Amino acid sequence: MTRSVAICLHNEASELAKVRDALDCLGREFHLPSPELIELQIALDEIVSNVIKYSWSDGVDHEFIVRITVRTDDVVLEIIDDGAPFDPRRAPEPPRRRPAARVSHPGGLGIHLIRKLVDGFAYSRIGGRNHTTLTKKFVQAQSGRGELNRE
Amino acid sequence: MNSNSALSIEEIREGGVCVVALAGRIDSTNANEVMTRLTGLISAGEKSIVVDLGTVLYLTSAAFRALLVATDRADRSAAKLALCSLAGHVRDLFEMGGMLELFTIHASRQDAIAAHS
């Protein structure tokens, strides 16, 4: 009843296209509704770019894992990295009504959008790795449910 | 989503206004292209820019940052930069991010051009 895809990424911004394309493929395969798929793509971009920018500060190449799991009525995004411990849920809210501050310190906006766009946002540190999990519920289209049931 | 959701950037001259029509999705992989194009126009002396978001599929915080940086650059260069045609998901995202009050926003391209003329 589920389909899971794991993608190994390097900590470079260009790598984001890999997970974006993988989620697009799963969206087509399972006929995920467009609004939810768009919201998932935004949340995925925000959380993965956050890991790429902030998990390591040594300037060295690192690898991390993104696992996308499509279940009967939700999609789960798991990001597992061995960077510095960081719970993204504790990121401060972006400053309001201060445009100049937003230009120079926009970091909190991405996390703020994730909070608004997904149904579940979990974090744990396990065995020296950050495990961040985003969950998005959706109402499966009839044809898509048929495909899931054939799994 | 398919290849039609790739970012495209088109410049159209409407009298004294430079309209930059964006289409597709703007995310961490391509937001810098938007910022580079807009700041390049400002550096080249463009004084009146309208960014049309009418056919943008979605945008992320990287895109908001690109638009904020370009707006800030325009302010410091005595240029005007406005947005227009926010609809659907794009408008929802501006609202969600508390971004509506940070930009000059017009309902349509025609309104924006009229305001800049």
Short mmCIF file of C-alpha atoms in Angstrom, two decimals:
data_model
loop_
_atom_site.label_atom_id
_atom_site.label_comp_id
_atom_site.label_asym_id
_atom_site.label_seq_id
_atom_site.Cartn_x
_atom_site.Cartn_y
_atom_site.Cartn_z
CA MET A 1 0.00 0.00 0.00
CA THR A 2 2.99 2.30 0.09
CA ARG A 3 5.74 3.36 -2.28
CA SER A 4 8.98 4.71 -0.92
CA VAL A 5 11.86 6.34 -2.80
CA ALA A 6 15.17 7.25 -1.15
CA ILE A 7 17.49 9.76 -2.80
CA CYS A 8 21.08 10.45 -1.79
CA LEU A 9 22.00 14.12 -2.14
CA HIS A 10 25.17 16.15 -1.82
CA ASN A 11 25.14 19.44 0.06
CA GLU A 12 24.92 21.58 -3.08
CA ALA A 13 21.94 23.72 -4.10
CA SER A 14 21.81 22.13 -7.56
CA GLU A 15 20.95 18.80 -5.92
CA LEU A 16 17.48 20.09 -5.05
CA ALA A 17 16.31 19.37 -8.58
CA LYS A 18 16.74 15.63 -7.93
CA VAL A 19 14.20 15.49 -5.11
CA ARG A 20 11.87 17.96 -6.83
CA ASP A 21 11.80 15.73 -9.92
CA ALA A 22 11.36 12.58 -7.83
CA LEU A 23 8.35 14.09 -6.06
CA ASP A 24 6.92 15.18 -9.42
CA CYS A 25 7.25 11.61 -10.71
CA LEU A 26 5.50 10.16 -7.67
CA GLY A 27 2.82 12.83 -7.98
CA ARG A 28 2.11 11.77 -11.56
CA GLU A 29 2.28 8.07 -10.78
CA PHE A 30 -0.19 8.29 -7.92
CA HIS A 31 -2.27 11.17 -9.28
CA LEU A 32 -1.62 13.26 -6.18
CA PRO A 33 -3.90 16.31 -6.16
CA SER A 34 -2.19 19.40 -7.53
CA PRO A 35 -2.69 21.78 -4.58
CA GLU A 36 -1.24 19.31 -2.09
CA LEU A 37 1.62 18.41 -4.44
CA ILE A 38 2.52 22.08 -4.86
CA GLU A 39 2.47 22.60 -1.10
CA LEU A 40 4.67 19.53 -0.64
CA GLN A 41 7.12 20.77 -3.28
CA ILE A 42 7.46 24.07 -1.45
CA ALA A 43 7.95 22.36 1.94
CA LEU A 44 10.50 19.97 0.40
CA ASP A 45 12.45 22.83 -1.17
CA GLU A 46 12.47 24.75 2.11
CA ILE A 47 13.60 21.88 4.34
CA VAL A 48 16.23 20.49 1.95
CA SER A 49 17.71 23.90 1.14
CA ASN A 50 17.85 24.54 4.89
CA VAL A 51 19.90 21.36 5.41
CA ILE A 52 22.20 22.22 2.50
CA LYS A 53 22.82 25.75 3.80
CA TYR A 54 23.11 25.17 7.53
CA SER A 55 23.90 21.55 8.47
CA TRP A 56 27.62 21.74 7.72
CA SER A 57 29.99 24.67 7.99
CA ASP A 58 33.28 22.99 7.02
CA GLY A 59 33.01 23.65 3.28
CA VAL A 60 33.44 19.94 2.57
CA ASP A 61 31.23 17.66 0.47
CA HIS A 62 28.63 15.76 2.52
CA GLU A 63 25.85 13.35 1.66
CA PHE A 64 22.39 13.08 3.16
CA ILE A 65 19.23 11.13 2.48
CA VAL A 66 15.74 12.27 1.48
CA ARG A 67 13.08 9.57 1.57
CA ILE A 68 9.66 10.21 0.02
CA THR A 69 6.91 7.78 0.98
CA VAL A 70 3.45 7.85 -0.61
CA ARG A 71 0.84 6.14 1.54
CA THR A 72 -2.88 5.72 1.06
CA ASP A 73 -3.83 9.14 2.34
CA ASP A 74 -0.63 11.01 3.01
CA VAL A 75 2.93 11.64 1.82
CA VAL A 76 5.88 11.54 4.22
CA LEU A 77 9.15 13.37 3.56
CA GLU A 78 12.09 12.28 5.73
CA ILE A 79 15.40 14.13 5.68
CA ILE A 80 18.31 12.41 7.43
CA ASP A 81 21.65 14.20 7.75
CA ASP A 82 24.72 13.94 9.95
CA GLY A 83 25.22 17.69 10.26
CA ALA A 84 25.15 19.81 13.40
CA PRO A 85 22.17 19.05 15.67
CA PHE A 86 19.35 21.37 14.67
CA ASP A 87 15.64 21.20 15.34
CA PRO A 88 14.10 23.31 12.54
CA ARG A 89 10.86 23.62 14.48
CA ARG A 90 12.71 25.88 16.91
CA ALA A 91 13.74 28.37 14.23
CA PRO A 92 12.52 31.86 15.14
CA GLU A 93 9.57 33.36 13.28
CA PRO A 94 10.60 35.87 10.60
CA PRO A 95 10.51 39.54 11.65
CA ARG A 96 7.28 41.28 10.69
CA ARG A 97 6.94 44.72 9.12
CA ARG A 98 10.67 45.19 8.84
CA PRO A 99 11.57 44.83 5.17
CA ALA A 100 15.27 45.58 5.64
CA ALA A 101 15.57 42.84 8.26
CA ARG A 102 13.81 40.41 5.96
CA VAL A 103 16.31 41.01 3.18
CA SER A 104 19.33 40.36 5.35
CA HIS A 105 17.85 37.65 7.60
CA PRO A 106 15.19 35.82 5.63
CA GLY A 107 16.03 32.39 7.12
CA GLY A 108 12.96 32.00 9.30
CA LEU A 109 10.51 32.45 6.44
CA GLY A 110 11.10 29.02 4.92
CA ILE A 111 10.41 27.26 8.22
CA HIS A 112 7.37 29.47 8.77
CA LEU A 113 6.00 28.35 5.37
CA ILE A 114 6.65 24.68 6.22
CA ARG A 115 4.61 25.05 9.41
CA LYS A 116 1.73 26.45 7.38
CA LEU A 117 1.90 23.95 4.52
CA VAL A 118 2.23 20.51 6.14
CA ASP A 119 0.14 18.56 8.61
CA GLY A 120 3.03 17.02 10.56
CA PHE A 121 6.49 18.45 11.34
CA ALA A 122 8.66 16.24 13.55
CA TYR A 123 12.33 16.16 14.51
CA SER A 124 14.58 13.82 16.42
CA ARG A 125 18.33 13.31 16.80
CA ILE A 126 19.13 9.61 16.44
CA GLY A 127 22.61 8.10 16.38
CA GLY A 128 24.31 11.41 15.58
CA ARG A 129 21.88 12.27 12.77
CA ASN A 130 19.09 14.79 12.37
CA HIS A 131 15.81 13.13 11.36
CA THR A 132 13.28 15.67 10.15
CA THR A 133 9.88 14.38 9.03
CA LEU A 134 7.15 16.29 7.19
CA THR A 135 3.73 14.74 6.62
CA LYS A 136 1.07 16.00 4.22
CA LYS A 137 -2.41 14.50 4.06
CA PHE A 138 -4.33 14.38 0.81
CA VAL A 139 -7.58 13.07 -0.58
CA GLN A 140 -6.60 10.46 -3.17
CA ALA A 141 -8.17 10.78 -6.61
CA GLN A 142 -10.15 7.67 -7.58
CA SER A 143 -7.72 6.56 -10.30
CA GLY A 144 -4.75 7.12 -8.03
CA ARG A 145 -6.27 5.01 -5.26
CA GLY A 146 -6.62 2.19 -7.79
CA GLU A 147 -2.90 2.39 -8.54
CA LEU A 148 -2.03 2.36 -4.87
CA ASN A 149 -4.17 -0.71 -4.33
CA ARG A 150 -2.28 -2.54 -7.03
CA GLU A 151 1.00 -2.11 -5.13
CA MET B 1 3.64 18.91 -12.85
CA ASN B 2 5.56 18.71 -16.10
CA SER B 3 8.18 20.54 -18.13
CA ASN B 4 5.76 23.46 -18.53
CA SER B 5 6.50 24.33 -14.91
CA ALA B 6 10.12 25.27 -15.73
CA LEU B 7 10.94 28.90 -14.97
CA SER B 8 10.76 31.36 -17.85
CA ILE B 9 11.59 35.06 -17.71
CA GLU B 10 10.34 37.39 -20.44
CA GLU B 11 10.96 41.12 -20.73
CA ILE B 12 8.37 43.28 -22.49
CA ARG B 13 8.66 47.02 -23.06
CA GLU B 14 5.41 48.88 -22.43
CA GLY B 15 6.16 52.55 -23.03
CA GLY B 16 8.47 53.65 -20.25
CA VAL B 17 7.84 50.53 -18.19
CA CYS B 18 9.82 47.29 -18.33
CA VAL B 19 7.48 44.37 -17.64
CA VAL B 20 9.23 41.20 -16.47
CA ALA B 21 6.82 38.30 -16.90
CA LEU B 22 7.74 35.26 -14.83
CA ALA B 23 6.22 31.81 -15.43
CA GLY B 24 6.59 28.36 -13.91
CA ARG B 25 7.97 27.66 -10.47
CA ILE B 26 10.51 29.78 -8.67
CA ASP B 27 12.45 27.82 -6.05
CA SER B 28 15.93 27.43 -4.58
CA THR B 29 17.29 26.11 -7.87
CA ASN B 30 16.42 29.16 -9.95
CA ALA B 31 15.53 32.12 -7.68
CA ASN B 32 19.01 33.56 -8.30
CA GLU B 33 18.18 33.83 -12.02
CA VAL B 34 15.24 36.08 -11.13
CA MET B 35 17.33 38.17 -8.75
CA THR B 36 20.16 38.51 -11.28
CA ARG B 37 17.79 39.57 -14.06
CA LEU B 38 15.99 42.16 -11.92
CA THR B 39 19.07 43.64 -10.28
CA GLY B 40 20.75 43.68 -13.70
CA LEU B 41 17.92 45.80 -15.10
CA ILE B 42 18.21 48.21 -12.16
CA SER B 43 22.00 48.41 -12.54
CA ALA B 44 21.49 49.16 -16.26
CA GLY B 45 19.43 52.22 -15.29
CA GLU B 46 15.87 50.88 -15.57
CA LYS B 47 13.65 53.16 -13.46
CA SER B 48 10.26 51.49 -13.77
CA ILE B 49 9.86 47.71 -13.48
CA VAL B 50 6.69 45.65 -13.15
CA VAL B 51 7.09 41.97 -12.28
CA ASP B 52 4.08 40.01 -13.57
CA LEU B 53 3.50 36.85 -11.50
CA GLY B 54 0.27 35.87 -13.28
CA THR B 55 1.56 32.55 -14.61
CA VAL B 56 3.85 31.58 -11.75
CA LEU B 57 2.90 28.13 -10.46
CA TYR B 58 4.42 28.56 -7.02
CA LEU B 59 7.30 30.26 -5.26
CA THR B 60 9.41 29.51 -2.20
CA SER B 61 11.19 31.68 0.36
CA ALA B 62 14.19 31.85 -2.02
CA ALA B 63 11.93 33.61 -4.53
CA PHE B 64 10.64 36.02 -1.88
CA ARG B 65 14.21 36.82 -0.99
CA ALA B 66 15.05 37.49 -4.66
CA LEU B 67 12.08 39.87 -4.95
CA LEU B 68 12.95 41.58 -1.65
CA VAL B 69 16.57 42.08 -2.67
CA ALA B 70 15.49 43.51 -6.05
CA THR B 71 12.96 45.81 -4.36
CA ASP B 72 15.60 47.00 -1.91
CA ARG B 73 18.03 47.62 -4.79
CA ALA B 74 15.34 49.56 -6.69
CA ASP B 75 14.63 51.72 -3.62
CA ARG B 76 18.31 52.58 -3.29
CA SER B 77 18.53 53.41 -7.00
CA ALA B 78 15.49 55.71 -7.07
CA ALA B 79 13.72 53.17 -9.27
CA LYS B 80 10.21 51.77 -8.90
CA LEU B 81 9.60 48.03 -8.75
CA ALA B 82 6.06 46.69 -8.40
CA LEU B 83 4.42 43.29 -8.64
CA CYS B 84 1.18 42.43 -10.38
CA SER B 85 -1.33 39.67 -11.11
CA LEU B 86 -0.94 37.62 -7.93
CA ALA B 87 -3.44 34.77 -8.12
CA GLY B 88 -4.26 31.40 -6.62
CA HIS B 89 -1.41 29.68 -4.82
CA VAL B 90 0.93 32.60 -5.39
CA ARG B 91 -1.35 35.05 -3.60
CA ASP B 92 -1.94 32.52 -0.81
CA LEU B 93 1.83 32.19 -0.33
CA PHE B 94 2.33 35.96 -0.17
CA GLU B 95 -0.37 36.11 2.48
CA MET B 96 1.01 33.11 4.36
CA GLY B 97 4.49 34.63 4.45
CA GLY B 98 3.26 38.06 5.54
CA MET B 99 4.65 39.44 2.28
CA LEU B 100 1.71 41.42 0.96
CA GLU B 101 2.66 44.55 2.89
CA LEU B 102 6.30 44.46 1.82
CA PHE B 103 5.74 45.10 -1.88
CA THR B 104 3.80 47.45 -4.12
CA ILE B 105 1.21 45.14 -5.66
CA HIS B 106 -1.26 45.83 -8.47
CA ALA B 107 -4.22 43.68 -9.48
CA SER B 108 -3.32 43.53 -13.17
CA ARG B 109 -0.50 44.37 -15.57
CA GLN B 110 -2.59 47.19 -17.02
CA ASP B 111 -3.12 48.70 -13.56
CA ALA B 112 0.59 48.46 -12.81
CA ILE B 113 1.60 50.11 -16.09
CA ALA B 114 -0.96 52.88 -15.58
CA ALA B 115 0.41 53.52 -12.08
CA HIS B 116 3.99 53.69 -13.40
CA SER B 117 3.25 55.89 -16.42
#
